[in-house]
CSV table of C-alpha atoms in Angstrom, one decimal:
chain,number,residue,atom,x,y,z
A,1,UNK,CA,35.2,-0.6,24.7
A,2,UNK,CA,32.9,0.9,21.8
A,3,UNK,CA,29.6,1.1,23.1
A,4,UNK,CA,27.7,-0.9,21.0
A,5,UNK,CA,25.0,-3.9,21.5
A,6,UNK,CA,26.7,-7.3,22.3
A,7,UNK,CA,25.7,-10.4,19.6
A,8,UNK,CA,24.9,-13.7,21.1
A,9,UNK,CA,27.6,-16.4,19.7
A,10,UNK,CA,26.4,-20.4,19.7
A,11,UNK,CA,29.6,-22.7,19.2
A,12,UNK,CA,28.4,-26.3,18.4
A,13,UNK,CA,30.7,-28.4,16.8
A,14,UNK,CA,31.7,-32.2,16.9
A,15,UNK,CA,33.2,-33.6,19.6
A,16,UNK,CA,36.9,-32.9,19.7
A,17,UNK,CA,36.2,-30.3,17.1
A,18,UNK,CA,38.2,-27.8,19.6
A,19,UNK,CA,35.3,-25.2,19.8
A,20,UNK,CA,36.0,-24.7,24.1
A,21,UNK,CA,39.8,-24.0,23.3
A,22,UNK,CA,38.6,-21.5,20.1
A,23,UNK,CA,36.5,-19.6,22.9
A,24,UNK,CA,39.1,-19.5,25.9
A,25,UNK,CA,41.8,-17.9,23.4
A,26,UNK,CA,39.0,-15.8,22.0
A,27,UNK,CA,38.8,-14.6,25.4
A,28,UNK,CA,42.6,-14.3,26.4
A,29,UNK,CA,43.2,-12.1,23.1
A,30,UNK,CA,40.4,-10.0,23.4
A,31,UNK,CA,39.2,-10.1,27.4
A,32,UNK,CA,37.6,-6.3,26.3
A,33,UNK,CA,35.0,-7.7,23.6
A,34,UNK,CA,33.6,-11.0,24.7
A,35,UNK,CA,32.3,-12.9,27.9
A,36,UNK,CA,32.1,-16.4,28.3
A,37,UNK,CA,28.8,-17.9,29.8
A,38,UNK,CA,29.6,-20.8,31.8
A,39,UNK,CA,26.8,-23.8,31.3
A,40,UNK,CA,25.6,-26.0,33.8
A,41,UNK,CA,25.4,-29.7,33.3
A,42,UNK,CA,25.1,-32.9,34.7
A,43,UNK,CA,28.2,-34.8,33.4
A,44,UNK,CA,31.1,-35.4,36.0
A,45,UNK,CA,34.2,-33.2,35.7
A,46,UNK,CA,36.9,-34.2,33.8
A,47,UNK,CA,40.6,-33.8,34.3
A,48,UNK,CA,41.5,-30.0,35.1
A,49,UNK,CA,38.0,-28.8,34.7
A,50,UNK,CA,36.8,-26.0,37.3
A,51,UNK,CA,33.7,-25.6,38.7
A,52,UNK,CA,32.4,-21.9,37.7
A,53,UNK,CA,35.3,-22.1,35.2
A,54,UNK,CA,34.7,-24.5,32.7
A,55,UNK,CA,30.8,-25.3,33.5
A,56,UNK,CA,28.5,-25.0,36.7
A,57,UNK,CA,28.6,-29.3,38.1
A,58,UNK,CA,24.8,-30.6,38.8
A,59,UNK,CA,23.1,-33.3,40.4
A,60,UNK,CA,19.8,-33.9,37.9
A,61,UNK,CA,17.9,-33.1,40.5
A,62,UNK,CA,19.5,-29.9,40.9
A,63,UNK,CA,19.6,-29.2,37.2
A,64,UNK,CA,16.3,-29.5,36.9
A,65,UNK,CA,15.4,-27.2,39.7
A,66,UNK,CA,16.7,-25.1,37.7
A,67,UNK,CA,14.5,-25.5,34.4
A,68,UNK,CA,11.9,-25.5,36.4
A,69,UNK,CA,12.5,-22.5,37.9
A,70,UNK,CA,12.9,-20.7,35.0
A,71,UNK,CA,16.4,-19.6,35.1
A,72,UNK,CA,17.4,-21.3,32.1
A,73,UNK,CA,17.9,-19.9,28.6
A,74,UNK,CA,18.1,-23.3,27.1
A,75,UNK,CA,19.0,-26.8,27.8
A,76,UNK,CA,19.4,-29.9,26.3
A,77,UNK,CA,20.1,-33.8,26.7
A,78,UNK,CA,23.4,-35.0,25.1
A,79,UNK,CA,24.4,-38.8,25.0
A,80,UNK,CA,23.0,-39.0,28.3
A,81,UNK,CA,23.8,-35.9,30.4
A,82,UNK,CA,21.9,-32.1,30.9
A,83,UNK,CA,23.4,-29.4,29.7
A,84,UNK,CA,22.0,-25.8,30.0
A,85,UNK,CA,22.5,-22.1,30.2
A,86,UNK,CA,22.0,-20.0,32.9
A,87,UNK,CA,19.9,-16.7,31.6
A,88,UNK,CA,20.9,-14.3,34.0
A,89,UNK,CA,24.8,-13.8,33.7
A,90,UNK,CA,23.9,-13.9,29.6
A,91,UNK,CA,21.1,-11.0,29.4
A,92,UNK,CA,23.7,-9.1,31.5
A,93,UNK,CA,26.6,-9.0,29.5
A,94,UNK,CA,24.9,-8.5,26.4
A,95,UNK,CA,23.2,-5.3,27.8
A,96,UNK,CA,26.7,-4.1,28.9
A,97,UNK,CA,27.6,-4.4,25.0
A,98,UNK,CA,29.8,-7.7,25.2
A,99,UNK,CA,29.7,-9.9,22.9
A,100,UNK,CA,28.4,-13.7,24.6
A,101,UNK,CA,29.5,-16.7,23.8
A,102,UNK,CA,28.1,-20.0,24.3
A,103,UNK,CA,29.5,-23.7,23.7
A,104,UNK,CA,26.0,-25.8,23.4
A,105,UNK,CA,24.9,-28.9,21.8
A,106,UNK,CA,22.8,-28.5,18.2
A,107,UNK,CA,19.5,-28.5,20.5
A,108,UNK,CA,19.8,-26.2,22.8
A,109,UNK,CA,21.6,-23.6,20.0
A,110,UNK,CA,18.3,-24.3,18.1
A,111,UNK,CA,16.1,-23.1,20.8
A,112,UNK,CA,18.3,-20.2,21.5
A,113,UNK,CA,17.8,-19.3,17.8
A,114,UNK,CA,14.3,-19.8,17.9
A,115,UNK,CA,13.5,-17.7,20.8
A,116,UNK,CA,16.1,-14.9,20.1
A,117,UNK,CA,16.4,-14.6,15.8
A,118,UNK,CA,19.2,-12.1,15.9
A,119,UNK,CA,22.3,-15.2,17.8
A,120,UNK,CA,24.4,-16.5,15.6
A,121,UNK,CA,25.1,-19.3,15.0
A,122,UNK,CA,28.7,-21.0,14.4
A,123,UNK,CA,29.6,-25.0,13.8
A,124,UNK,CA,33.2,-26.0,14.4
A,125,UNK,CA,34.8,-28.9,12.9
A,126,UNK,CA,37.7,-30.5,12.5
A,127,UNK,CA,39.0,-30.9,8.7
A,128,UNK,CA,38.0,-34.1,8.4
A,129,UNK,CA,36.7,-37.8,9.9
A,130,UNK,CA,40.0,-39.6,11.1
A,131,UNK,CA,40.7,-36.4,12.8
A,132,UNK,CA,37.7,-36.5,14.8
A,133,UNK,CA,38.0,-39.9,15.9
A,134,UNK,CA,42.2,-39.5,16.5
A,135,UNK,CA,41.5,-36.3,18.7
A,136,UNK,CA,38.7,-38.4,21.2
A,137,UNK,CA,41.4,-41.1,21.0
A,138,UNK,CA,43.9,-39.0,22.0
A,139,UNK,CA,42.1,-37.5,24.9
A,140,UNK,CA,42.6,-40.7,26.5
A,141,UNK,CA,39.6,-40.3,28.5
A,142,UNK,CA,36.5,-42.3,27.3
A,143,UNK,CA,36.4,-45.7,26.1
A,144,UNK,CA,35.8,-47.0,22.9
A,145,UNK,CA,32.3,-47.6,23.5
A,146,UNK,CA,32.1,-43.6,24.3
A,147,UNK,CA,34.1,-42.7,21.4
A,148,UNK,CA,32.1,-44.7,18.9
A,149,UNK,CA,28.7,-43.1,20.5
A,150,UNK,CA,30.4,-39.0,19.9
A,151,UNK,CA,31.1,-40.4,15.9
A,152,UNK,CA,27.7,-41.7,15.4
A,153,UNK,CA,26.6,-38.7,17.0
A,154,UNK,CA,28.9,-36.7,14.8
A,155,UNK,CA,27.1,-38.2,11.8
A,156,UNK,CA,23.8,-37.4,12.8
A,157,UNK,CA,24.7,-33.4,13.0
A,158,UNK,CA,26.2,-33.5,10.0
A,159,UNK,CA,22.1,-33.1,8.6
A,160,UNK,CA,21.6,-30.2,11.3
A,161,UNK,CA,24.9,-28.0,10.5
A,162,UNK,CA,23.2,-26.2,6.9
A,163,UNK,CA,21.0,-24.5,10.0
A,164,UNK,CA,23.8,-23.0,11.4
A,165,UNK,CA,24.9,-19.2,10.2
A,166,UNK,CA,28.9,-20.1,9.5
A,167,UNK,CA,31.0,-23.6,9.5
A,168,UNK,CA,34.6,-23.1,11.2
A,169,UNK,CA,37.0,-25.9,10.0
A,170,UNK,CA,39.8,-25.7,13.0
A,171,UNK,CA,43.0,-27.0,11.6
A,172,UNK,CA,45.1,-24.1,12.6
A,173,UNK,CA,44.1,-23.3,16.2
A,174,UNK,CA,45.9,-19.6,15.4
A,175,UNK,CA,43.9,-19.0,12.1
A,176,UNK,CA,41.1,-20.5,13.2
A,177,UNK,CA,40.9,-18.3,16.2
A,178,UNK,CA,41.4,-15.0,14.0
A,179,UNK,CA,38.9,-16.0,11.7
A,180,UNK,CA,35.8,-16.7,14.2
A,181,UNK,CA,36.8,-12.9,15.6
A,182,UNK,CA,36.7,-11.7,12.1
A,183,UNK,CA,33.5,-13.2,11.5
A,184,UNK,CA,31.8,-11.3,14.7
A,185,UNK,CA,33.0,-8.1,14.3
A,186,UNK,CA,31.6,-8.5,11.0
A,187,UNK,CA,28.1,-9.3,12.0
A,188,UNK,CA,28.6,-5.5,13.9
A,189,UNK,CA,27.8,-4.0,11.2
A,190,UNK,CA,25.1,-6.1,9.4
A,191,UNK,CA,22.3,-3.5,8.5
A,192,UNK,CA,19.7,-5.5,10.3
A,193,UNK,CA,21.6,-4.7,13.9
A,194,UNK,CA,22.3,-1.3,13.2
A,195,UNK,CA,18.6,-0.3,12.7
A,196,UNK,CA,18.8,2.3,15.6
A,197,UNK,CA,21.5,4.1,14.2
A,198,UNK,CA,20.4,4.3,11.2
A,199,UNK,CA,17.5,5.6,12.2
A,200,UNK,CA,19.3,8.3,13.8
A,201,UNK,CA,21.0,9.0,10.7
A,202,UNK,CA,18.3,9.6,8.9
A,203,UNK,CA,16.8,12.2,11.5
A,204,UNK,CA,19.9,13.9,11.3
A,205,UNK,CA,19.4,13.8,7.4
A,206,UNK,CA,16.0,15.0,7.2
A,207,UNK,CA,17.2,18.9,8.3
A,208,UNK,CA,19.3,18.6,5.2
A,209,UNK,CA,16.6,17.2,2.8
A,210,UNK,CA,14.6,20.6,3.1
């Protein structure tokens, strides 16, 4: 893998936008570029979901041991459940040149944007309304009563996504997937990350400028 610094990458999007299975293909196409941080939270496990895999399974108590402690990069309280990111496994990747991705909620991406200027920032949607609400539907796990609280909730970030960096419309998981990578490897070379080698560039310049 180039040696090269490693971008932090915020997912938000809508529920049932698709935005965890954009990131787990991400990572099965290109396991060399990018690492997947695994949040903590304090919502039950769903169906098939791993512990360490999908997201680290708290008690509130424990979660917020955790904040306290300081060993959390951000975290966040969505429709009634904590959800947060472990700082550790992130700073580490990053410094070993990996790009890091992170599927948060609009608050906690904020934060991270707040306190780290250079993450970007990426909202995933799905093309349009009925889609939204047909994808919870289909899930076939939350009532209605759940469903209608993730679409009012939808509505509400629809003011908050113009603060995000790039909005991903997933219609074609394949496409969708292809783009987002695009997108990163494009930030690689946005002047304002390359400042170091540029300096460098110049130094070797200056014997020639004589």
């Amino acid at each position: 893998m180039e040696r090269r610094n490693g971008i932090l990458v915020v997912f938000s999007g809508f529920a049932g936008s698709g935005k965890g299975t954009i990131m787990k293909e991400l990572m099965k196409r290109y396991p060399e570029r990018y690492a997947l941080s695994v949040s903590a939270t304090t919502r039950s496990p769903r169906p098939g979901e791993e512990e360490g895999v999908d997201y680290f399974f708290k008690t509130e108590g424990e979660f917020l041991d955790l904040v306290s402690s300081g060993q959390m990069l951000e975290y966040a309280n969505y429709v009634g459940n904590y959800y947060g990111t472990p700082k550790g496994y992130v700073e580490r990747k990053l410094q070993e040149g990996y790009d890091v991705i992170l599927e948060i909620e609009t608050q906690g991406a904020l934060k991270v944007k707040e306190m780290l200027p250079d993450t970007l920032l990426m909202y995933v949607t799905p093309p349009d309304a009925d889609t939204i609400y047909n994808r919870l539907k289909g899930r076939a796990t939350e009532d209605e009563n759940t469903i209608a609280r993730r679409m009012a909730k939808a509505y509400e970030e629809a003011d908050i996504m113009p603060k995000y960096d790039y909005w991903v419309v997933n219609d074609d998981l394949d496409s969708c997937v292809e783009k987002v990578n695009t997108i990163i490897e494009n930030e690689h070379h946005r002047m304002f990350r390359n400042k170091e080698k540029l300096w460098v560039m110049k130094q070797q310049l200056c014997c020639y400028a004589k």
